[in-house]
Amino acid sequence: MSVVIGLRKTFGDFTISVDHLEIPEKGICILSGPSGAGKSSFLRILIGLENADQGQWLKDQQNLLKLKISDRKLGVVFQTPDVFGHLNLQQNLYFAAQARKLSEKIYLPQTEELLRRVELWNLRNKKSELLSGGEKQRLCLVRAIIGQPQLLILDEPFNQLDEKSQHLCELALAEEASVKDTPILLVTHQSLQMLENIHKLVLFEQGNIKFQSTQVAEIRHHLLNT
């Protein structure tokens, strides 16, 4: 488990304020709330793309907010896919594995398994600039997972996916959460395939946490009625 304590960040007249948030060490933690509630800004602070004005993010007696982005060991997927267009799909993954100093023995079997699971294996030699938006988004998800992150941070990762592709990605994430115990922090309004793997719900409103729960009944009620 990691815990965010006393985090503050002001953007003009808008402030992110999180007094205390425990992020489960396994399973999926959903961040919910209306557009403009501060969910994405909060994630950008955790990733290191924005610096907090104050606060801590503690894990194993270490404040992750003080670390360089690369040292936080996060797997990240944003709403808009970001790939190297001049490289083919497989080369994009190889570049990411090298950056994380992973051996071929570790990442190659996992890469093939994940690409097959999200139906990208047959496109592995295709230039990334020729992939559709949904294919690029699936590539970004695989790239985040193979980095063996201590936490996956996913900001609306299903936005560009059709129903079938979303289903494949949700199954892959459910596998990561339930079998490999990778903790996932997920902003989405579309998560019904992963209900049984959701361990926590956090509702943001106007930069603050309005409600949080680990109760299965409360989580299901919220997700099924929003």
mmCIF file of C-alpha atoms in Angstrom:
data_model
loop_
_atom_site.group_PDB
_atom_site.id
_atom_site.type_symbol
_atom_site.label_atom_id
_atom_site.label_comp_id
_atom_site.label_asym_id
_atom_site.label_seq_id
_atom_site.Cartn_x
_atom_site.Cartn_y
_atom_site.Cartn_z
ATOM 1 C CA MET A 1 0.000 0.000 0.000
ATOM 2 C CA SER A 2 1.030 3.582 -0.613
ATOM 3 C CA VAL A 3 -0.557 6.627 0.960
ATOM 4 C CA VAL A 4 -0.952 10.233 -0.187
ATOM 5 C CA ILE A 5 -0.871 12.686 2.731
ATOM 6 C CA GLY A 6 -1.510 16.432 2.793
ATOM 7 C CA LEU A 7 -1.132 16.924 -0.944
ATOM 8 C CA ARG A 8 -1.834 20.420 -2.273
ATOM 9 C CA LYS A 9 -1.416 21.910 -5.729
ATOM 10 C CA THR A 10 -2.889 25.189 -6.943
ATOM 11 C CA PHE A 11 -3.554 25.857 -10.621
ATOM 12 C CA GLY A 12 -4.705 29.462 -10.826
ATOM 13 C CA ASP A 13 -8.063 29.520 -9.044
ATOM 14 C CA PHE A 14 -8.322 25.711 -8.824
ATOM 15 C CA THR A 15 -6.707 23.658 -6.044
ATOM 16 C CA ILE A 16 -6.114 19.931 -5.711
ATOM 17 C CA SER A 17 -6.382 19.047 -2.021
ATOM 18 C CA VAL A 18 -5.998 15.449 -0.821
ATOM 19 C CA ASP A 19 -5.637 15.057 2.936
ATOM 20 C CA HIS A 20 -5.353 11.274 3.075
ATOM 21 C CA LEU A 21 -5.684 8.622 0.384
ATOM 22 C CA GLU A 22 -4.554 5.022 0.700
ATOM 23 C CA ILE A 23 -3.866 3.337 -2.641
ATOM 24 C CA PRO A 24 -4.339 -0.440 -2.323
ATOM 25 C CA GLU A 25 -1.291 -2.619 -2.920
ATOM 26 C CA LYS A 26 -3.284 -4.835 -5.271
ATOM 27 C CA GLY A 27 -6.474 -4.682 -7.276
ATOM 28 C CA ILE A 28 -8.018 -1.714 -9.033
ATOM 29 C CA CYS A 29 -8.685 1.671 -7.455
ATOM 30 C CA ILE A 30 -11.171 3.694 -9.504
ATOM 31 C CA LEU A 31 -11.028 7.489 -9.541
ATOM 32 C CA SER A 32 -14.449 8.851 -10.437
ATOM 33 C CA GLY A 33 -16.096 12.245 -10.594
ATOM 34 C CA PRO A 34 -17.357 14.837 -13.082
ATOM 35 C CA SER A 35 -15.212 16.402 -15.779
ATOM 36 C CA GLY A 36 -12.981 19.081 -14.273
ATOM 37 C CA ALA A 37 -13.045 17.528 -10.786
ATOM 38 C CA GLY A 38 -9.240 17.241 -10.715
ATOM 39 C CA LYS A 39 -8.733 13.527 -11.380
ATOM 40 C CA SER A 40 -6.257 13.939 -14.236
ATOM 41 C CA SER A 41 -4.398 16.740 -12.470
ATOM 42 C CA PHE A 42 -4.039 14.530 -9.408
ATOM 43 C CA LEU A 43 -2.587 11.732 -11.546
ATOM 44 C CA ARG A 44 -0.150 14.126 -13.226
ATOM 45 C CA ILE A 45 1.200 15.024 -9.781
ATOM 46 C CA LEU A 46 1.700 11.354 -8.891
ATOM 47 C CA ILE A 47 3.423 10.710 -12.206
ATOM 48 C CA GLY A 48 5.708 13.714 -11.732
ATOM 49 C CA LEU A 49 4.477 15.852 -14.629
ATOM 50 C CA GLU A 50 3.375 18.480 -12.100
ATOM 51 C CA ASN A 51 5.093 19.305 -8.816
ATOM 52 C CA ALA A 52 2.969 19.415 -5.682
ATOM 53 C CA ASP A 53 3.079 22.596 -3.616
ATOM 54 C CA GLN A 54 3.197 20.385 -0.539
ATOM 55 C CA GLY A 55 2.463 16.852 0.604
ATOM 56 C CA GLN A 56 3.848 13.345 0.491
ATOM 57 C CA TRP A 57 3.235 10.095 -1.339
ATOM 58 C CA LEU A 58 4.690 7.440 0.922
ATOM 59 C CA LYS A 59 5.615 3.877 0.027
ATOM 60 C CA ASP A 60 8.139 1.757 1.920
ATOM 61 C CA GLN A 61 9.170 4.808 3.976
ATOM 62 C CA GLN A 62 10.002 6.752 0.815
ATOM 63 C CA ASN A 63 8.331 9.895 -0.509
ATOM 64 C CA LEU A 64 7.754 9.090 -4.171
ATOM 65 C CA LEU A 65 6.992 12.743 -4.939
ATOM 66 C CA LYS A 66 10.667 13.503 -4.329
ATOM 67 C CA LEU A 67 11.870 10.960 -6.898
ATOM 68 C CA LYS A 68 12.584 11.497 -10.589
ATOM 69 C CA ILE A 69 9.803 10.296 -12.870
ATOM 70 C CA SER A 70 11.848 7.296 -14.027
ATOM 71 C CA ASP A 71 12.542 6.224 -10.434
ATOM 72 C CA ARG A 72 8.857 6.107 -9.503
ATOM 73 C CA LYS A 73 8.490 2.888 -11.582
ATOM 74 C CA LEU A 74 5.023 3.658 -12.878
ATOM 75 C CA GLY A 75 3.253 2.328 -15.934
ATOM 76 C CA VAL A 76 1.225 5.143 -17.470
ATOM 77 C CA VAL A 77 -1.462 5.360 -20.160
ATOM 78 C CA PHE A 78 -3.163 8.643 -21.042
ATOM 79 C CA GLN A 79 -6.363 9.352 -22.981
ATOM 80 C CA THR A 80 -4.401 10.125 -26.149
ATOM 81 C CA PRO A 81 -1.942 7.440 -27.318
ATOM 82 C CA ASP A 82 1.701 8.466 -27.644
ATOM 83 C CA VAL A 83 3.901 6.157 -29.722
ATOM 84 C CA PHE A 84 7.009 6.408 -31.905
ATOM 85 C CA GLY A 85 5.440 6.474 -35.351
ATOM 86 C CA HIS A 86 8.645 5.630 -37.242
ATOM 87 C CA LEU A 87 9.063 2.393 -35.275
ATOM 88 C CA ASN A 88 6.944 -0.679 -35.746
ATOM 89 C CA LEU A 89 4.787 -1.969 -32.932
ATOM 90 C CA GLN A 90 7.335 -4.477 -31.663
ATOM 91 C CA GLN A 91 10.168 -1.920 -31.791
ATOM 92 C CA ASN A 92 8.115 0.461 -29.656
ATOM 93 C CA LEU A 93 7.900 -2.232 -26.990
ATOM 94 C CA TYR A 94 11.578 -3.104 -27.318
ATOM 95 C CA PHE A 95 12.514 0.551 -26.812
ATOM 96 C CA ALA A 96 10.392 0.681 -23.661
ATOM 97 C CA ALA A 97 11.914 -2.551 -22.332
ATOM 98 C CA GLN A 98 15.430 -1.216 -22.905
ATOM 99 C CA ALA A 99 14.594 2.024 -21.120
ATOM 100 C CA ARG A 100 13.469 -0.038 -18.109
ATOM 101 C CA LYS A 101 16.559 -2.266 -18.373
ATOM 102 C CA LEU A 102 14.537 -5.452 -18.766
ATOM 103 C CA SER A 103 16.195 -8.572 -20.133
ATOM 104 C CA GLU A 104 14.730 -10.315 -23.179
ATOM 105 C CA LYS A 105 14.105 -13.377 -21.032
ATOM 106 C CA ILE A 106 11.725 -11.315 -18.915
ATOM 107 C CA TYR A 107 9.870 -9.155 -21.413
ATOM 108 C CA LEU A 108 9.693 -11.215 -24.629
ATOM 109 C CA PRO A 109 7.342 -13.976 -23.371
ATOM 110 C CA GLN A 110 5.140 -11.436 -21.627
ATOM 111 C CA THR A 111 5.080 -9.224 -24.721
ATOM 112 C CA GLU A 112 3.860 -11.992 -27.006
ATOM 113 C CA GLU A 113 1.238 -13.079 -24.475
ATOM 114 C CA LEU A 114 -0.137 -9.551 -24.074
ATOM 115 C CA LEU A 115 -0.090 -8.746 -27.794
ATOM 116 C CA ARG A 116 -2.067 -11.892 -28.505
ATOM 117 C CA ARG A 117 -4.489 -11.096 -25.706
ATOM 118 C CA VAL A 118 -5.324 -7.646 -27.095
ATOM 119 C CA GLU A 119 -5.190 -8.929 -30.700
ATOM 120 C CA LEU A 120 -2.121 -6.988 -31.830
ATOM 121 C CA TRP A 121 0.258 -9.898 -32.440
ATOM 122 C CA ASN A 122 -0.469 -10.008 -36.179
ATOM 123 C CA LEU A 123 0.385 -6.285 -36.387
ATOM 124 C CA ARG A 124 3.707 -6.539 -34.555
ATOM 125 C CA ASN A 125 5.768 -5.581 -37.644
ATOM 126 C CA LYS A 126 3.488 -2.737 -38.752
ATOM 127 C CA LYS A 127 4.743 0.848 -38.538
ATOM 128 C CA SER A 128 3.075 2.500 -35.573
ATOM 129 C CA GLU A 129 2.136 5.577 -37.603
ATOM 130 C CA LEU A 130 -0.122 3.318 -39.681
ATOM 131 C CA LEU A 131 -2.010 1.936 -36.694
ATOM 132 C CA SER A 132 -5.514 3.139 -35.900
ATOM 133 C CA GLY A 133 -6.137 5.195 -32.766
ATOM 134 C CA GLY A 134 -7.534 2.156 -30.970
ATOM 135 C CA GLU A 135 -4.559 -0.008 -31.985
ATOM 136 C CA LYS A 136 -2.153 2.651 -30.714
ATOM 137 C CA GLN A 137 -4.041 2.806 -27.430
ATOM 138 C CA ARG A 138 -3.796 -0.972 -27.009
ATOM 139 C CA LEU A 139 -0.076 -0.722 -27.776
ATOM 140 C CA CYS A 140 0.317 1.914 -25.048
ATOM 141 C CA LEU A 141 -1.417 -0.373 -22.565
ATOM 142 C CA VAL A 142 0.873 -3.306 -23.389
ATOM 143 C CA ARG A 143 3.898 -1.009 -23.174
ATOM 144 C CA ALA A 144 2.875 0.154 -19.700
ATOM 145 C CA ILE A 145 2.332 -3.390 -18.433
ATOM 146 C CA ILE A 146 5.595 -4.923 -19.686
ATOM 147 C CA GLY A 147 7.593 -2.322 -17.783
ATOM 148 C CA GLN A 148 6.808 -4.256 -14.579
ATOM 149 C CA PRO A 149 5.541 -1.120 -12.806
ATOM 150 C CA GLN A 150 4.919 -0.943 -9.082
ATOM 151 C CA LEU A 151 1.697 0.876 -10.008
ATOM 152 C CA LEU A 152 -0.274 1.246 -13.246
ATOM 153 C CA ILE A 153 -1.774 4.728 -13.675
ATOM 154 C CA LEU A 154 -4.418 4.822 -16.396
ATOM 155 C CA ASP A 155 -6.283 8.007 -17.329
ATOM 156 C CA GLU A 156 -9.378 7.189 -19.418
ATOM 157 C CA PRO A 157 -7.482 4.488 -21.379
ATOM 158 C CA PHE A 158 -10.603 3.170 -23.152
ATOM 159 C CA ASN A 159 -11.731 6.404 -24.809
ATOM 160 C CA GLN A 160 -10.539 5.507 -28.306
ATOM 161 C CA LEU A 161 -11.501 1.841 -28.176
ATOM 162 C CA ASP A 162 -14.465 0.132 -29.746
ATOM 163 C CA GLU A 163 -16.503 -2.251 -27.623
ATOM 164 C CA LYS A 164 -14.507 -5.365 -28.571
ATOM 165 C CA SER A 165 -11.098 -3.732 -28.019
ATOM 166 C CA GLN A 166 -12.216 -2.303 -24.703
ATOM 167 C CA HIS A 167 -13.347 -5.740 -23.598
ATOM 168 C CA LEU A 168 -9.937 -7.228 -24.504
ATOM 169 C CA CYS A 169 -8.086 -4.493 -22.604
ATOM 170 C CA GLU A 170 -10.306 -4.819 -19.550
ATOM 171 C CA LEU A 171 -9.630 -8.558 -19.464
ATOM 172 C CA ALA A 172 -5.872 -7.910 -19.700
ATOM 173 C CA LEU A 173 -6.066 -5.431 -16.820
ATOM 174 C CA ALA A 174 -8.182 -7.799 -14.760
ATOM 175 C CA GLU A 175 -5.471 -10.428 -15.266
ATOM 176 C CA GLU A 176 -2.786 -7.998 -14.114
ATOM 177 C CA ALA A 177 -4.799 -7.068 -11.044
ATOM 178 C CA SER A 178 -5.981 -10.530 -9.993
ATOM 179 C CA VAL A 179 -3.168 -12.872 -11.042
ATOM 180 C CA LYS A 180 -0.061 -10.683 -10.992
ATOM 181 C CA ASP A 181 -1.243 -8.432 -8.151
ATOM 182 C CA THR A 182 -0.278 -5.260 -9.989
ATOM 183 C CA PRO A 183 -2.062 -2.315 -8.326
ATOM 184 C CA ILE A 184 -3.974 -0.132 -10.772
ATOM 185 C CA LEU A 185 -5.145 3.458 -10.364
ATOM 186 C CA LEU A 186 -7.769 3.987 -13.048
ATOM 187 C CA VAL A 187 -9.836 6.943 -14.209
ATOM 188 C CA THR A 188 -12.750 5.622 -16.242
ATOM 189 C CA HIS A 189 -16.500 5.677 -16.548
ATOM 190 C CA GLN A 190 -16.437 2.317 -18.323
ATOM 191 C CA SER A 191 -15.297 -0.487 -16.047
ATOM 192 C CA LEU A 192 -18.055 -3.057 -15.782
ATOM 193 C CA GLN A 193 -15.914 -5.953 -17.010
ATOM 194 C CA MET A 194 -13.549 -5.434 -14.059
ATOM 195 C CA LEU A 195 -16.055 -5.024 -11.230
ATOM 196 C CA GLU A 196 -14.854 -8.042 -9.273
ATOM 197 C CA ASN A 197 -11.277 -6.714 -9.299
ATOM 198 C CA ILE A 198 -12.140 -3.204 -8.125
ATOM 199 C CA HIS A 199 -10.990 -2.872 -4.528
ATOM 200 C CA LYS A 200 -11.620 0.823 -3.985
ATOM 201 C CA LEU A 201 -13.639 3.746 -5.321
ATOM 202 C CA VAL A 202 -12.540 7.357 -4.876
ATOM 203 C CA LEU A 203 -14.924 10.148 -5.889
ATOM 204 C CA PHE A 204 -13.389 13.541 -6.713
ATOM 205 C CA GLU A 205 -15.306 16.809 -6.725
ATOM 206 C CA GLN A 206 -13.828 20.308 -7.169
ATOM 207 C CA GLY A 207 -10.298 19.087 -6.444
ATOM 208 C CA ASN A 208 -11.209 17.277 -3.245
ATOM 209 C CA ILE A 209 -12.071 13.707 -2.348
ATOM 210 C CA LYS A 210 -15.795 13.759 -1.652
ATOM 211 C CA PHE A 211 -16.185 10.042 -0.945
ATOM 212 C CA GLN A 212 -14.109 6.860 -0.861
ATOM 213 C CA SER A 213 -15.079 3.280 -0.175
ATOM 214 C CA THR A 214 -13.747 -0.261 -0.207
ATOM 215 C CA GLN A 215 -17.217 -1.748 0.272
ATOM 216 C CA VAL A 216 -18.186 -3.949 -2.677
ATOM 217 C CA ALA A 217 -21.880 -3.028 -2.525
ATOM 218 C CA GLU A 218 -21.168 0.714 -2.522
ATOM 219 C CA ILE A 219 -18.681 0.422 -5.379
ATOM 220 C CA ARG A 220 -21.070 -1.621 -7.529
ATOM 221 C CA HIS A 221 -23.951 0.737 -6.812
ATOM 222 C CA HIS A 222 -21.935 3.795 -7.836
ATOM 223 C CA LEU A 223 -20.463 2.277 -11.009
ATOM 224 C CA LEU A 224 -23.727 0.758 -12.155
ATOM 225 C CA ASN A 225 -25.662 3.997 -11.646
ATOM 226 C CA THR A 226 -23.335 6.585 -13.149
#
